[in-house]
PDB file of C-alpha atoms in Angstrom:
ATOM      1  CA  MET A 116       0.000  -0.001   0.003  1.00  0.00           C
ATOM      2  CA  ASN A 117       1.746   3.114  -1.172  1.00  0.00           C
ATOM      3  CA  VAL A 118      -0.323   6.270  -0.771  1.00  0.00           C
ATOM      4  CA  GLN A 119       1.979   9.270  -0.904  1.00  0.00           C
ATOM      5  CA  PRO A 120       0.343  12.718  -0.565  1.00  0.00           C
ATOM      6  CA  ALA A 121      -1.411  13.580   2.690  1.00  0.00           C
ATOM      7  CA  ALA A 122      -5.121  14.337   2.835  1.00  0.00           C
ATOM      8  CA  SER A 123      -4.486  18.030   3.506  1.00  0.00           C
ATOM      9  CA  SER A 124      -2.528  18.418   0.257  1.00  0.00           C
ATOM     10  CA  PHE A 125      -5.415  16.731  -1.598  1.00  0.00           C
ATOM     11  CA  LEU A 126      -7.916  19.133  -0.041  1.00  0.00           C
ATOM     12  CA  ASP A 127      -5.657  22.077  -0.845  1.00  0.00           C
ATOM     13  CA  ALA A 128      -5.481  20.852  -4.451  1.00  0.00           C
ATOM     14  CA  LEU A 129      -9.289  20.642  -4.653  1.00  0.00           C
ATOM     15  CA  VAL A 130      -9.545  24.241  -3.452  1.00  0.00           C
ATOM     16  CA  ALA A 131      -6.763  25.439  -5.770  1.00  0.00           C
ATOM     17  CA  ASP A 132      -8.435  23.732  -8.760  1.00  0.00           C
ATOM     18  CA  GLY A 133     -11.802  25.277  -7.893  1.00  0.00           C
ATOM     19  CA  VAL A 134     -13.444  21.911  -7.245  1.00  0.00           C
ATOM     20  CA  VAL A 135     -14.278  22.919  -3.664  1.00  0.00           C
ATOM     21  CA  ALA A 136     -14.566  26.466  -2.303  1.00  0.00           C
ATOM     22  CA  ARG A 137     -12.666  27.393   0.852  1.00  0.00           C
ATOM     23  CA  ASP A 138     -15.950  28.024   2.750  1.00  0.00           C
ATOM     24  CA  GLN A 139     -17.255  24.593   1.678  1.00  0.00           C
ATOM     25  CA  LEU A 140     -14.063  23.022   2.981  1.00  0.00           C
ATOM     26  CA  SER A 141     -14.502  24.819   6.312  1.00  0.00           C
ATOM     27  CA  ARG A 142     -18.060  23.468   6.512  1.00  0.00           C
ATOM     28  CA  LEU A 143     -16.831  19.948   5.732  1.00  0.00           C
ATOM     29  CA  VAL A 144     -14.177  20.137   8.450  1.00  0.00           C
ATOM     30  CA  ARG A 145     -16.842  21.167  10.986  1.00  0.00           C
ATOM     31  CA  LEU A 146     -19.116  18.317   9.871  1.00  0.00           C
ATOM     32  CA  GLN A 147     -16.236  15.880  10.138  1.00  0.00           C
ATOM     33  CA  ALA A 148     -15.470  17.037  13.681  1.00  0.00           C
ATOM     34  CA  GLU A 149     -19.102  16.392  14.612  1.00  0.00           C
ATOM     35  CA  SER A 150     -19.572  13.081  12.813  1.00  0.00           C
ATOM     36  CA  GLY A 151     -16.102  11.541  12.545  1.00  0.00           C
ATOM     37  CA  GLU A 152     -16.950  10.670   8.939  1.00  0.00           C
ATOM     38  CA  SER A 153     -14.333  10.806   6.178  1.00  0.00           C
ATOM     39  CA  LEU A 154     -14.049  14.165   4.400  1.00  0.00           C
ATOM     40  CA  ILE A 155     -14.227  12.357   1.076  1.00  0.00           C
ATOM     41  CA  ARG A 156     -17.493  10.638   2.024  1.00  0.00           C
ATOM     42  CA  LEU A 157     -18.844  13.908   3.402  1.00  0.00           C
ATOM     43  CA  MET A 158     -18.121  15.701   0.113  1.00  0.00           C
ATOM     44  CA  VAL A 159     -20.274  13.176  -1.716  1.00  0.00           C
ATOM     45  CA  ARG A 160     -23.003  12.897   0.925  1.00  0.00           C
ATOM     46  CA  THR A 161     -23.480  16.672   1.114  1.00  0.00           C
ATOM     47  CA  GLY A 162     -23.441  17.024  -2.667  1.00  0.00           C
ATOM     48  CA  ILE A 163     -20.473  19.377  -2.671  1.00  0.00           C
ATOM     49  CA  VAL A 164     -18.682  17.211  -5.225  1.00  0.00           C
ATOM     50  CA  ASP A 165     -20.098  14.631  -7.643  1.00  0.00           C
ATOM     51  CA  ALA A 166     -18.921  11.130  -6.648  1.00  0.00           C
ATOM     52  CA  GLU A 167     -17.525  10.232 -10.070  1.00  0.00           C
ATOM     53  CA  SER A 168     -15.702  13.550 -10.414  1.00  0.00           C
ATOM     54  CA  LEU A 169     -14.251  13.118  -6.939  1.00  0.00           C
ATOM     55  CA  ALA A 170     -13.035   9.605  -7.776  1.00  0.00           C
ATOM     56  CA  ASP A 171     -11.278  11.034 -10.850  1.00  0.00           C
ATOM     57  CA  GLU A 172      -9.646  13.759  -8.751  1.00  0.00           C
ATOM     58  CA  ILE A 173      -8.497  11.242  -6.132  1.00  0.00           C
ATOM     59  CA  SER A 174      -7.079   8.963  -8.820  1.00  0.00           C
ATOM     60  CA  LYS A 175      -5.103  11.805 -10.401  1.00  0.00           C
ATOM     61  CA  HIS A 176      -3.862  13.266  -7.130  1.00  0.00           C
ATOM     62  CA  TYR A 177      -2.688   9.993  -5.593  1.00  0.00           C
ATOM     63  CA  GLY A 178      -1.553   8.357  -8.832  1.00  0.00           C
ATOM     64  CA  LEU A 179      -3.836   5.385  -8.234  1.00  0.00           C
ATOM     65  CA  PRO A 180      -5.809   3.711 -11.037  1.00  0.00           C
ATOM     66  CA  LEU A 181      -9.574   3.862 -11.245  1.00  0.00           C
ATOM     67  CA  LEU A 182     -11.239   0.467 -10.969  1.00  0.00           C
ATOM     68  CA  GLN A 183     -12.838  -0.275 -14.334  1.00  0.00           C
ATOM     69  CA  GLU A 184     -16.370  -1.634 -14.701  1.00  0.00           C
ATOM     70  CA  GLY A 185     -15.223  -5.080 -15.861  1.00  0.00           C
ATOM     71  CA  GLU A 186     -12.916  -5.489 -12.856  1.00  0.00           C
ATOM     72  CA  TRP A 187     -15.603  -5.704 -10.139  1.00  0.00           C
ATOM     73  CA  PRO A 188     -15.698  -9.127  -8.466  1.00  0.00           C
ATOM     74  CA  LYS A 189     -18.620 -11.482  -9.054  1.00  0.00           C
ATOM     75  CA  ALA A 190     -18.212 -12.937  -5.559  1.00  0.00           C
ATOM     76  CA  LEU A 191     -16.834 -11.586  -2.311  1.00  0.00           C
ATOM     77  CA  ALA A 192     -13.083 -12.196  -2.281  1.00  0.00           C
ATOM     78  CA  LEU A 193     -11.327 -13.106   0.976  1.00  0.00           C
ATOM     79  CA  ARG A 194     -14.586 -13.847   2.801  1.00  0.00           C
ATOM     80  CA  ASP A 195     -12.672 -16.170   5.134  1.00  0.00           C
ATOM     81  CA  VAL A 196     -10.185 -13.407   5.985  1.00  0.00           C
ATOM     82  CA  VAL A 197     -12.288 -10.278   6.447  1.00  0.00           C
ATOM     83  CA  SER A 198     -15.930  -9.853   7.384  1.00  0.00           C
ATOM     84  CA  PRO A 199     -18.482  -8.187   5.100  1.00  0.00           C
ATOM     85  CA  ARG A 200     -19.336  -5.921   8.028  1.00  0.00           C
ATOM     86  CA  PHE A 201     -15.752  -4.589   8.143  1.00  0.00           C
ATOM     87  CA  LEU A 202     -15.865  -3.962   4.394  1.00  0.00           C
ATOM     88  CA  ARG A 203     -19.169  -2.058   4.628  1.00  0.00           C
ATOM     89  CA  GLU A 204     -18.066  -0.015   7.638  1.00  0.00           C
ATOM     90  CA  HIS A 205     -14.811   1.031   5.979  1.00  0.00           C
ATOM     91  CA  HIS A 206     -15.965   1.274   2.362  1.00  0.00           C
ATOM     92  CA  VAL A 207     -13.347  -1.129   0.986  1.00  0.00           C
ATOM     93  CA  LEU A 208     -13.752  -4.111  -1.307  1.00  0.00           C
ATOM     94  CA  PRO A 209     -11.123  -6.725  -2.108  1.00  0.00           C
ATOM     95  CA  VAL A 210     -11.337  -7.319  -5.842  1.00  0.00           C
ATOM     96  CA  ARG A 211      -8.841 -10.108  -6.465  1.00  0.00           C
ATOM     97  CA  GLN A 212      -5.681 -11.707  -5.149  1.00  0.00           C
ATOM     98  CA  GLU A 213      -2.538 -11.477  -7.262  1.00  0.00           C
ATOM     99  CA  ALA A 214       0.884 -12.979  -6.696  1.00  0.00           C
ATOM    100  CA  ASP A 215       2.274  -9.683  -5.389  1.00  0.00           C
ATOM    101  CA  GLY A 216      -0.745  -8.397  -3.445  1.00  0.00           C
ATOM    102  CA  VAL A 217      -4.473  -7.885  -3.176  1.00  0.00           C
ATOM    103  CA  VAL A 218      -6.284  -5.460  -5.475  1.00  0.00           C
ATOM    104  CA  VAL A 219      -8.684  -3.439  -3.324  1.00  0.00           C
ATOM    105  CA  ALA A 220     -11.320  -0.906  -4.405  1.00  0.00           C
ATOM    106  CA  VAL A 221     -11.412   2.154  -2.111  1.00  0.00           C
ATOM    107  CA  SER A 222     -13.073   5.528  -2.222  1.00  0.00           C
ATOM    108  CA  ASP A 223     -10.802   7.064   0.437  1.00  0.00           C
ATOM    109  CA  PRO A 224      -7.125   6.119   0.225  1.00  0.00           C
ATOM    110  CA  ASP A 225      -6.448   8.128   3.403  1.00  0.00           C
ATOM    111  CA  ASP A 226      -8.358   5.697   5.632  1.00  0.00           C
ATOM    112  CA  PHE A 227      -5.034   4.392   6.891  1.00  0.00           C
ATOM    113  CA  ARG A 228      -6.323   2.425   9.891  1.00  0.00           C
ATOM    114  CA  ALA A 229      -8.810   0.420   7.847  1.00  0.00           C
ATOM    115  CA  LEU A 230      -6.323  -0.180   5.049  1.00  0.00           C
ATOM    116  CA  LYS A 231      -3.577  -1.261   7.436  1.00  0.00           C
ATOM    117  CA  ALA A 232      -5.984  -3.639   9.215  1.00  0.00           C
ATOM    118  CA  LEU A 233      -6.994  -5.116   5.859  1.00  0.00           C
ATOM    119  CA  GLU A 234      -3.379  -5.487   4.805  1.00  0.00           C
ATOM    120  CA  ILE A 235      -2.543  -7.312   8.037  1.00  0.00           C
ATOM    121  CA  ALA A 236      -5.555  -9.614   7.633  1.00  0.00           C
ATOM    122  CA  CYS A 237      -4.653 -10.379   3.995  1.00  0.00           C
ATOM    123  CA  GLU A 238      -0.988 -10.927   4.828  1.00  0.00           C
ATOM    124  CA  LYS A 239      -0.144  -9.334   1.486  1.00  0.00           C
ATOM    125  CA  PRO A 240       0.421  -5.762   0.300  1.00  0.00           C
ATOM    126  CA  LEU A 241      -2.649  -3.892  -0.918  1.00  0.00           C
ATOM    127  CA  LYS A 242      -2.856  -2.571  -4.457  1.00  0.00           C
ATOM    128  CA  LEU A 243      -5.335   0.284  -4.214  1.00  0.00           C
ATOM    129  CA  HIS A 244      -7.737   1.139  -7.014  1.00  0.00           C
ATOM    130  CA  ILE A 245     -10.114   4.084  -6.710  1.00  0.00           C
ATOM    131  CA  ALA A 246     -13.865   3.787  -7.046  1.00  0.00           C
ATOM    132  CA  SER A 247     -16.639   6.261  -6.366  1.00  0.00           C
ATOM    133  CA  ASP A 248     -18.147   5.647  -2.955  1.00  0.00           C
ATOM    134  CA  PRO A 249     -21.755   5.087  -4.085  1.00  0.00           C
ATOM    135  CA  VAL A 250     -20.675   2.587  -6.762  1.00  0.00           C
ATOM    136  CA  LEU A 251     -18.347   0.775  -4.376  1.00  0.00           C
ATOM    137  CA  MET A 252     -21.052   0.446  -1.727  1.00  0.00           C
ATOM    138  CA  SER A 253     -23.638  -0.672  -4.304  1.00  0.00           C
ATOM    139  CA  LYS A 254     -21.297  -3.382  -5.616  1.00  0.00           C
ATOM    140  CA  LEU A 255     -20.474  -4.485  -2.066  1.00  0.00           C
ATOM    141  CA  GLU A 256     -24.141  -4.785  -1.126  1.00  0.00           C
ATOM    142  CA  LYS A 257     -24.783  -7.034  -4.144  1.00  0.00           C
ATOM    143  CA  LEU A 258     -22.129  -9.567  -3.138  1.00  0.00           C
TER     144      LEU A 258
END
């Protein structure tokens, strides 16, 4: 799992690119303090940023590939290693195992605790792919 830039630099980039206004960011930070929810999920939930556009921005900023439509798993991978409840709570979805790691769909690559816990459970490095949160959760619920 190799996520480089910090969340604050991503948020600064969104403001600099005009994707999010500074006052919207301030509102999001207040909401996060109250709810504990991820800023990325809050941006989508509040409608400040379209989920697909945000996924594109995250992919570009972090240099992580977008998960393509044909890559979604048909069955829940690693069911014996990680519970569906954990996956739903943390908005992550193992897609497939590869020789050098586990491909995982995420909407928030800054959820370090969840990603580290998943990496430990899988006993392999994670290969993060970005997906919009609503699509990821919809796919997860169907498995």
